[in-house]
Amino acid sequence: MPQAMAGNFWREDRTDAYYPRPYNQNGSSTTLNMQVQSKYLLNMAYMRIKNITFGYSIPPKLLKKVDIKRLRVYAALENFFTLDHLGTLPIDAEEISGYSMWNTSNYNAGRTGTGVPTFKSASVGLQINF
């Protein structure tokens, strides 16, 4: 057993240990120690505001003097706000698994969110109807 595991595997008096309880596997790779488990999974739950637009229409009464029927000012944000448990990890939950513009090796194969980060954009505008 590696020294790093020796004092940090599960026992009844160490239920918060990092590694599962070791036992003799007799050379088998199908025992429970070798199976996928949920302890080391990453919580990828997130909430993203995809699009949000703030706008204001000037009242028509104020526009009559300048011969404008309608005037609206707006600002729009796209992909600006994401709430997640990932901290500073450069992972995007909407990235297609295993696809990346840098996928020149097997590094990204089967990995979710390892490609180009989600693009954020902001725009402002003015809509005028004469």
Short mmCIF file of N, CA and C in Angstrom, two decimals:
data_model
loop_
_atom_site.label_atom_id
_atom_site.label_comp_id
_atom_site.label_asym_id
_atom_site.label_seq_id
_atom_site.Cartn_x
_atom_site.Cartn_y
_atom_site.Cartn_z
N MET A 1 0.85 -1.18 0.00
CA MET A 1 0.00 0.00 0.00
C MET A 1 0.90 1.24 0.00
N PRO A 2 0.59 2.22 -0.87
CA PRO A 2 1.37 3.46 -0.88
C PRO A 2 1.27 4.19 0.47
N GLN A 3 2.35 4.82 0.87
CA GLN A 3 2.40 5.52 2.16
C GLN A 3 1.33 6.60 2.26
N ALA A 4 1.03 7.27 1.15
CA ALA A 4 0.02 8.34 1.17
C ALA A 4 -1.35 7.82 1.55
N MET A 5 -1.64 6.56 1.22
CA MET A 5 -2.95 5.97 1.53
C MET A 5 -3.00 5.37 2.93
N ALA A 6 -1.85 5.02 3.48
CA ALA A 6 -1.80 4.23 4.71
C ALA A 6 -2.59 4.84 5.86
N GLY A 7 -2.53 6.13 6.06
CA GLY A 7 -3.24 6.73 7.17
C GLY A 7 -4.51 7.44 6.79
N ASN A 8 -4.95 7.27 5.53
CA ASN A 8 -6.11 8.04 5.07
C ASN A 8 -7.12 7.17 4.32
N PHE A 9 -7.28 5.91 4.73
CA PHE A 9 -8.31 5.07 4.13
C PHE A 9 -9.43 4.85 5.14
N TRP A 10 -10.60 4.46 4.64
CA TRP A 10 -11.79 4.33 5.47
C TRP A 10 -11.65 3.21 6.49
N ARG A 11 -12.05 3.52 7.72
CA ARG A 11 -12.25 2.55 8.80
C ARG A 11 -13.46 3.04 9.59
N GLU A 12 -13.96 2.22 10.47
CA GLU A 12 -15.13 2.64 11.25
C GLU A 12 -14.84 3.87 12.10
N ASP A 13 -13.60 4.03 12.53
CA ASP A 13 -13.25 5.20 13.33
C ASP A 13 -12.74 6.37 12.47
N ARG A 14 -12.64 6.18 11.14
CA ARG A 14 -12.20 7.24 10.22
C ARG A 14 -13.17 7.32 9.04
N THR A 15 -14.40 7.68 9.29
CA THR A 15 -15.40 7.70 8.22
C THR A 15 -15.22 8.87 7.26
N ASP A 16 -14.39 9.84 7.60
CA ASP A 16 -14.15 10.97 6.71
C ASP A 16 -12.86 10.81 5.91
N ALA A 17 -12.29 9.61 5.88
CA ALA A 17 -11.04 9.36 5.15
C ALA A 17 -11.24 9.58 3.65
N TYR A 18 -10.16 9.88 2.96
CA TYR A 18 -10.23 10.19 1.53
C TYR A 18 -10.36 8.93 0.67
N TYR A 19 -9.63 7.88 1.01
CA TYR A 19 -9.61 6.67 0.18
C TYR A 19 -10.57 5.62 0.72
N PRO A 20 -11.11 4.75 -0.16
CA PRO A 20 -11.99 3.67 0.31
C PRO A 20 -11.19 2.63 1.08
N ARG A 21 -11.91 1.75 1.76
CA ARG A 21 -11.28 0.70 2.56
C ARG A 21 -10.53 -0.26 1.64
N PRO A 22 -9.23 -0.48 1.88
CA PRO A 22 -8.48 -1.41 1.03
C PRO A 22 -8.76 -2.86 1.44
N TYR A 23 -8.68 -3.75 0.48
CA TYR A 23 -8.77 -5.18 0.77
C TYR A 23 -8.09 -5.93 -0.36
N ASN A 24 -7.83 -7.18 -0.14
CA ASN A 24 -7.11 -8.02 -1.10
C ASN A 24 -7.99 -8.26 -2.32
N GLN A 25 -7.50 -7.85 -3.48
CA GLN A 25 -8.27 -8.00 -4.71
C GLN A 25 -7.89 -9.25 -5.49
N ASN A 26 -6.87 -9.96 -5.06
CA ASN A 26 -6.41 -11.19 -5.73
C ASN A 26 -6.20 -11.00 -7.23
N GLY A 27 -5.66 -9.85 -7.60
CA GLY A 27 -5.36 -9.60 -9.01
C GLY A 27 -6.56 -9.26 -9.87
N SER A 28 -7.74 -9.14 -9.29
CA SER A 28 -8.94 -8.85 -10.07
C SER A 28 -9.14 -7.34 -10.21
N SER A 29 -9.62 -6.92 -11.37
CA SER A 29 -9.92 -5.50 -11.56
C SER A 29 -11.43 -5.26 -11.52
N THR A 30 -12.20 -6.24 -11.11
CA THR A 30 -13.66 -6.09 -11.07
C THR A 30 -14.18 -5.94 -9.65
N THR A 31 -13.30 -5.82 -8.67
CA THR A 31 -13.76 -5.68 -7.30
C THR A 31 -14.18 -4.24 -7.04
N LEU A 32 -14.80 -3.99 -5.91
CA LEU A 32 -15.38 -2.69 -5.63
C LEU A 32 -14.37 -1.55 -5.57
N ASN A 33 -13.13 -1.83 -5.16
CA ASN A 33 -12.12 -0.76 -5.11
C ASN A 33 -11.79 -0.23 -6.50
N MET A 34 -12.05 -1.00 -7.54
CA MET A 34 -11.70 -0.59 -8.89
C MET A 34 -12.90 -0.03 -9.66
N GLN A 35 -14.07 0.03 -9.04
CA GLN A 35 -15.26 0.50 -9.72
C GLN A 35 -15.38 2.02 -9.62
N VAL A 36 -16.08 2.61 -10.57
CA VAL A 36 -16.33 4.04 -10.54
C VAL A 36 -17.21 4.36 -9.34
N GLN A 37 -16.91 5.44 -8.65
CA GLN A 37 -17.72 5.84 -7.51
C GLN A 37 -17.99 7.33 -7.55
N SER A 38 -18.99 7.76 -6.83
CA SER A 38 -19.42 9.16 -6.90
C SER A 38 -18.61 10.10 -6.00
N LYS A 39 -17.78 9.58 -5.12
CA LYS A 39 -17.03 10.43 -4.19
C LYS A 39 -16.18 11.47 -4.90
N TYR A 40 -15.60 11.11 -6.03
CA TYR A 40 -14.65 11.99 -6.69
C TYR A 40 -15.26 12.75 -7.88
N LEU A 41 -16.58 12.74 -7.99
CA LEU A 41 -17.24 13.47 -9.07
C LEU A 41 -17.29 14.96 -8.75
N LEU A 42 -17.33 15.77 -9.78
CA LEU A 42 -17.38 17.22 -9.65
C LEU A 42 -18.83 17.68 -9.84
N ASN A 43 -19.32 18.51 -8.94
CA ASN A 43 -20.67 19.05 -9.05
C ASN A 43 -20.68 20.13 -10.14
N MET A 44 -21.29 19.82 -11.29
CA MET A 44 -21.30 20.75 -12.42
C MET A 44 -22.63 21.50 -12.52
N ALA A 45 -23.42 21.52 -11.44
CA ALA A 45 -24.68 22.26 -11.46
C ALA A 45 -24.39 23.74 -11.65
N TYR A 46 -25.19 24.39 -12.47
CA TYR A 46 -24.97 25.81 -12.71
C TYR A 46 -26.27 26.48 -13.12
N MET A 47 -26.28 27.79 -13.03
CA MET A 47 -27.38 28.59 -13.54
C MET A 47 -26.76 29.75 -14.31
N ARG A 48 -27.21 29.94 -15.53
CA ARG A 48 -26.65 30.99 -16.38
C ARG A 48 -27.78 31.86 -16.91
N ILE A 49 -27.58 33.16 -16.86
CA ILE A 49 -28.49 34.09 -17.52
C ILE A 49 -27.92 34.30 -18.91
N LYS A 50 -28.57 33.72 -19.90
CA LYS A 50 -28.06 33.75 -21.28
C LYS A 50 -28.17 35.14 -21.89
N ASN A 51 -29.34 35.73 -21.81
CA ASN A 51 -29.56 37.05 -22.43
C ASN A 51 -30.37 37.92 -21.48
N ILE A 52 -29.95 39.16 -21.35
CA ILE A 52 -30.73 40.11 -20.57
C ILE A 52 -30.61 41.47 -21.26
N THR A 53 -31.76 42.13 -21.41
CA THR A 53 -31.79 43.42 -22.09
C THR A 53 -32.50 44.44 -21.20
N PHE A 54 -31.88 45.59 -21.06
CA PHE A 54 -32.47 46.70 -20.33
C PHE A 54 -32.76 47.80 -21.35
N GLY A 55 -33.98 48.32 -21.32
CA GLY A 55 -34.32 49.36 -22.28
C GLY A 55 -35.27 50.39 -21.70
N TYR A 56 -35.30 51.53 -22.35
CA TYR A 56 -36.22 52.60 -21.94
C TYR A 56 -36.74 53.29 -23.19
N SER A 57 -38.05 53.39 -23.27
CA SER A 57 -38.69 54.11 -24.38
C SER A 57 -39.08 55.51 -23.91
N ILE A 58 -38.64 56.50 -24.65
CA ILE A 58 -38.97 57.89 -24.33
C ILE A 58 -40.47 58.09 -24.60
N PRO A 59 -41.20 58.72 -23.71
CA PRO A 59 -42.63 58.94 -23.93
C PRO A 59 -42.89 59.72 -25.23
N PRO A 60 -43.87 59.28 -26.04
CA PRO A 60 -44.17 59.94 -27.32
C PRO A 60 -44.49 61.43 -27.17
N LYS A 61 -45.04 61.82 -26.06
CA LYS A 61 -45.38 63.23 -25.84
C LYS A 61 -44.13 64.12 -25.93
N LEU A 62 -42.99 63.62 -25.45
CA LEU A 62 -41.74 64.38 -25.49
C LEU A 62 -41.11 64.39 -26.88
N LEU A 63 -41.49 63.41 -27.73
CA LEU A 63 -40.87 63.27 -29.04
C LEU A 63 -41.58 64.06 -30.14
N LYS A 64 -42.78 64.55 -29.89
CA LYS A 64 -43.55 65.26 -30.91
C LYS A 64 -42.81 66.50 -31.43
N LYS A 65 -42.08 67.16 -30.56
CA LYS A 65 -41.39 68.41 -30.94
C LYS A 65 -40.26 68.17 -31.93
N VAL A 66 -39.67 66.97 -31.93
CA VAL A 66 -38.54 66.67 -32.83
C VAL A 66 -38.96 65.75 -33.98
N ASP A 67 -40.26 65.56 -34.16
CA ASP A 67 -40.83 64.75 -35.26
C ASP A 67 -40.31 63.30 -35.27
N ILE A 68 -40.27 62.69 -34.09
CA ILE A 68 -39.89 61.26 -33.96
C ILE A 68 -41.09 60.53 -33.35
N LYS A 69 -41.47 59.40 -33.96
CA LYS A 69 -42.61 58.63 -33.46
C LYS A 69 -42.23 57.80 -32.23
N ARG A 70 -41.05 57.21 -32.29
CA ARG A 70 -40.64 56.31 -31.20
C ARG A 70 -39.13 56.39 -31.04
N LEU A 71 -38.66 56.42 -29.77
CA LEU A 71 -37.23 56.42 -29.46
C LEU A 71 -36.99 55.50 -28.27
N ARG A 72 -36.14 54.54 -28.48
CA ARG A 72 -35.83 53.57 -27.42
C ARG A 72 -34.32 53.43 -27.29
N VAL A 73 -33.83 53.45 -26.05
CA VAL A 73 -32.42 53.25 -25.74
C VAL A 73 -32.32 51.91 -25.01
N TYR A 74 -31.32 51.09 -25.35
CA TYR A 74 -31.21 49.79 -24.69
C TYR A 74 -29.75 49.36 -24.52
N ALA A 75 -29.55 48.43 -23.60
CA ALA A 75 -28.27 47.76 -23.38
C ALA A 75 -28.57 46.28 -23.23
N ALA A 76 -27.77 45.44 -23.86
CA ALA A 76 -27.99 43.99 -23.82
C ALA A 76 -26.70 43.28 -23.39
N LEU A 77 -26.85 42.26 -22.55
CA LEU A 77 -25.72 41.43 -22.10
C LEU A 77 -26.01 39.99 -22.47
N GLU A 78 -24.99 39.29 -22.93
CA GLU A 78 -25.14 37.88 -23.28
C GLU A 78 -24.08 37.06 -22.55
N ASN A 79 -24.51 36.02 -21.84
CA ASN A 79 -23.62 35.11 -21.09
C ASN A 79 -22.76 35.83 -20.06
N PHE A 80 -23.29 36.86 -19.41
CA PHE A 80 -22.49 37.61 -18.46
C PHE A 80 -22.53 37.04 -17.05
N PHE A 81 -23.60 36.33 -16.69
CA PHE A 81 -23.75 35.88 -15.32
C PHE A 81 -23.91 34.36 -15.26
N THR A 82 -23.01 33.70 -14.54
CA THR A 82 -23.09 32.26 -14.34
C THR A 82 -22.83 31.98 -12.86
N LEU A 83 -23.73 31.26 -12.22
CA LEU A 83 -23.55 30.83 -10.84
C LEU A 83 -23.26 29.34 -10.85
N ASP A 84 -22.14 28.94 -10.23
CA ASP A 84 -21.78 27.53 -10.19
C ASP A 84 -20.92 27.22 -8.96
N HIS A 85 -20.55 25.94 -8.81
CA HIS A 85 -19.71 25.49 -7.70
C HIS A 85 -18.29 25.21 -8.17
N LEU A 86 -17.91 25.68 -9.34
CA LEU A 86 -16.63 25.30 -9.93
C LEU A 86 -15.49 26.20 -9.51
N GLY A 87 -15.77 27.30 -8.85
CA GLY A 87 -14.71 28.20 -8.43
C GLY A 87 -13.97 28.76 -9.62
N THR A 88 -12.67 28.61 -9.64
CA THR A 88 -11.86 29.16 -10.73
C THR A 88 -11.52 28.12 -11.79
N LEU A 89 -12.12 26.94 -11.73
CA LEU A 89 -11.83 25.92 -12.74
C LEU A 89 -12.31 26.41 -14.11
N PRO A 90 -11.50 26.26 -15.13
CA PRO A 90 -11.88 26.74 -16.47
C PRO A 90 -12.75 25.74 -17.21
N ILE A 91 -13.92 25.45 -16.65
CA ILE A 91 -14.82 24.46 -17.23
C ILE A 91 -16.14 25.14 -17.55
N ASP A 92 -16.70 24.84 -18.71
CA ASP A 92 -18.01 25.36 -19.09
C ASP A 92 -18.94 24.18 -19.29
N ALA A 93 -20.00 24.13 -18.51
CA ALA A 93 -20.91 22.99 -18.56
C ALA A 93 -21.64 22.86 -19.89
N GLU A 94 -21.72 23.92 -20.69
CA GLU A 94 -22.40 23.85 -21.99
C GLU A 94 -21.47 23.43 -23.12
N GLU A 95 -20.20 23.29 -22.86
CA GLU A 95 -19.25 22.86 -23.89
C GLU A 95 -19.56 21.41 -24.28
N ILE A 96 -19.52 21.11 -25.57
CA ILE A 96 -19.82 19.77 -26.05
C ILE A 96 -18.72 18.82 -25.59
N SER A 97 -19.10 17.68 -25.03
CA SER A 97 -18.13 16.72 -24.51
C SER A 97 -17.19 16.21 -25.59
N GLY A 98 -15.91 16.34 -25.32
CA GLY A 98 -14.91 15.80 -26.24
C GLY A 98 -14.65 16.64 -27.47
N TYR A 99 -15.25 17.83 -27.57
CA TYR A 99 -15.03 18.66 -28.75
C TYR A 99 -14.34 19.95 -28.34
N SER A 100 -13.31 20.29 -29.05
CA SER A 100 -12.60 21.53 -28.80
C SER A 100 -11.83 21.91 -30.04
N MET A 101 -11.65 23.20 -30.26
CA MET A 101 -10.86 23.60 -31.42
C MET A 101 -9.40 23.21 -31.25
N TRP A 102 -8.98 22.89 -30.01
CA TRP A 102 -7.61 22.46 -29.77
C TRP A 102 -7.52 20.95 -29.57
N ASN A 103 -8.53 20.23 -30.00
CA ASN A 103 -8.56 18.78 -29.77
C ASN A 103 -7.63 18.07 -30.76
N THR A 104 -6.34 18.35 -30.66
CA THR A 104 -5.37 17.73 -31.55
C THR A 104 -4.79 16.46 -30.95
N SER A 105 -5.16 16.16 -29.72
CA SER A 105 -4.70 14.94 -29.08
C SER A 105 -5.90 14.31 -28.38
N ASN A 106 -5.66 13.28 -27.62
CA ASN A 106 -6.74 12.63 -26.88
C ASN A 106 -7.02 13.32 -25.55
N TYR A 107 -6.34 14.43 -25.26
CA TYR A 107 -6.52 15.09 -23.97
C TYR A 107 -7.97 15.48 -23.72
N ASN A 108 -8.65 16.02 -24.73
CA ASN A 108 -10.02 16.49 -24.55
C ASN A 108 -11.07 15.42 -24.81
N ALA A 109 -10.69 14.27 -25.30
CA ALA A 109 -11.67 13.25 -25.65
C ALA A 109 -12.47 12.84 -24.42
N GLY A 110 -13.78 12.97 -24.51
CA GLY A 110 -14.67 12.55 -23.43
C GLY A 110 -14.73 13.49 -22.25
N ARG A 111 -14.11 14.64 -22.32
CA ARG A 111 -14.15 15.60 -21.22
C ARG A 111 -15.17 16.69 -21.53
N THR A 112 -15.97 17.03 -20.55
CA THR A 112 -16.97 18.08 -20.75
C THR A 112 -16.38 19.43 -20.41
N GLY A 113 -16.61 20.39 -21.27
CA GLY A 113 -16.27 21.77 -20.97
C GLY A 113 -14.81 22.14 -21.02
N THR A 114 -14.00 21.44 -21.80
CA THR A 114 -12.57 21.74 -21.81
C THR A 114 -12.15 22.55 -23.02
N GLY A 115 -13.07 23.05 -23.79
CA GLY A 115 -12.73 23.80 -25.00
C GLY A 115 -12.71 25.29 -24.76
N VAL A 116 -13.07 26.03 -25.78
CA VAL A 116 -13.08 27.49 -25.73
C VAL A 116 -14.14 27.96 -24.73
N PRO A 117 -13.83 28.91 -23.86
CA PRO A 117 -14.82 29.40 -22.90
C PRO A 117 -15.99 30.08 -23.60
N THR A 118 -17.12 30.15 -22.92
CA THR A 118 -18.30 30.81 -23.46
C THR A 118 -18.01 32.29 -23.67
N PHE A 119 -18.36 32.76 -24.84
CA PHE A 119 -18.11 34.16 -25.22
C PHE A 119 -19.12 35.06 -24.52
N LYS A 120 -18.64 36.14 -23.93
CA LYS A 120 -19.51 37.14 -23.32
C LYS A 120 -19.55 38.36 -24.23
N SER A 121 -20.73 38.96 -24.34
CA SER A 121 -20.82 40.17 -25.16
C SER A 121 -21.78 41.17 -24.53
N ALA A 122 -21.51 42.43 -24.83
CA ALA A 122 -22.36 43.53 -24.38
C ALA A 122 -22.60 44.45 -25.57
N SER A 123 -23.82 44.97 -25.65
CA SER A 123 -24.12 45.90 -26.73
C SER A 123 -25.08 46.98 -26.22
N VAL A 124 -24.98 48.13 -26.83
CA VAL A 124 -25.90 49.23 -26.54
C VAL A 124 -26.47 49.71 -27.86
N GLY A 125 -27.67 50.24 -27.80
CA GLY A 125 -28.28 50.67 -29.06
C GLY A 125 -29.33 51.73 -28.88
N LEU A 126 -29.75 52.23 -30.02
CA LEU A 126 -30.75 53.27 -30.09
C LEU A 126 -31.70 52.91 -31.24
N GLN A 127 -32.99 52.78 -30.95
CA GLN A 127 -33.99 52.50 -31.98
C GLN A 127 -34.82 53.77 -32.19
N ILE A 128 -34.85 54.22 -33.43
CA ILE A 128 -35.59 55.45 -33.76
C ILE A 128 -36.57 55.16 -34.88
N ASN A 129 -37.83 55.53 -34.69
CA ASN A 129 -38.86 55.45 -35.73
C ASN A 129 -39.31 56.88 -36.06
N PHE A 130 -39.21 57.23 -37.34
CA PHE A 130 -39.62 58.57 -37.79
C PHE A 130 -41.04 58.55 -38.30
#
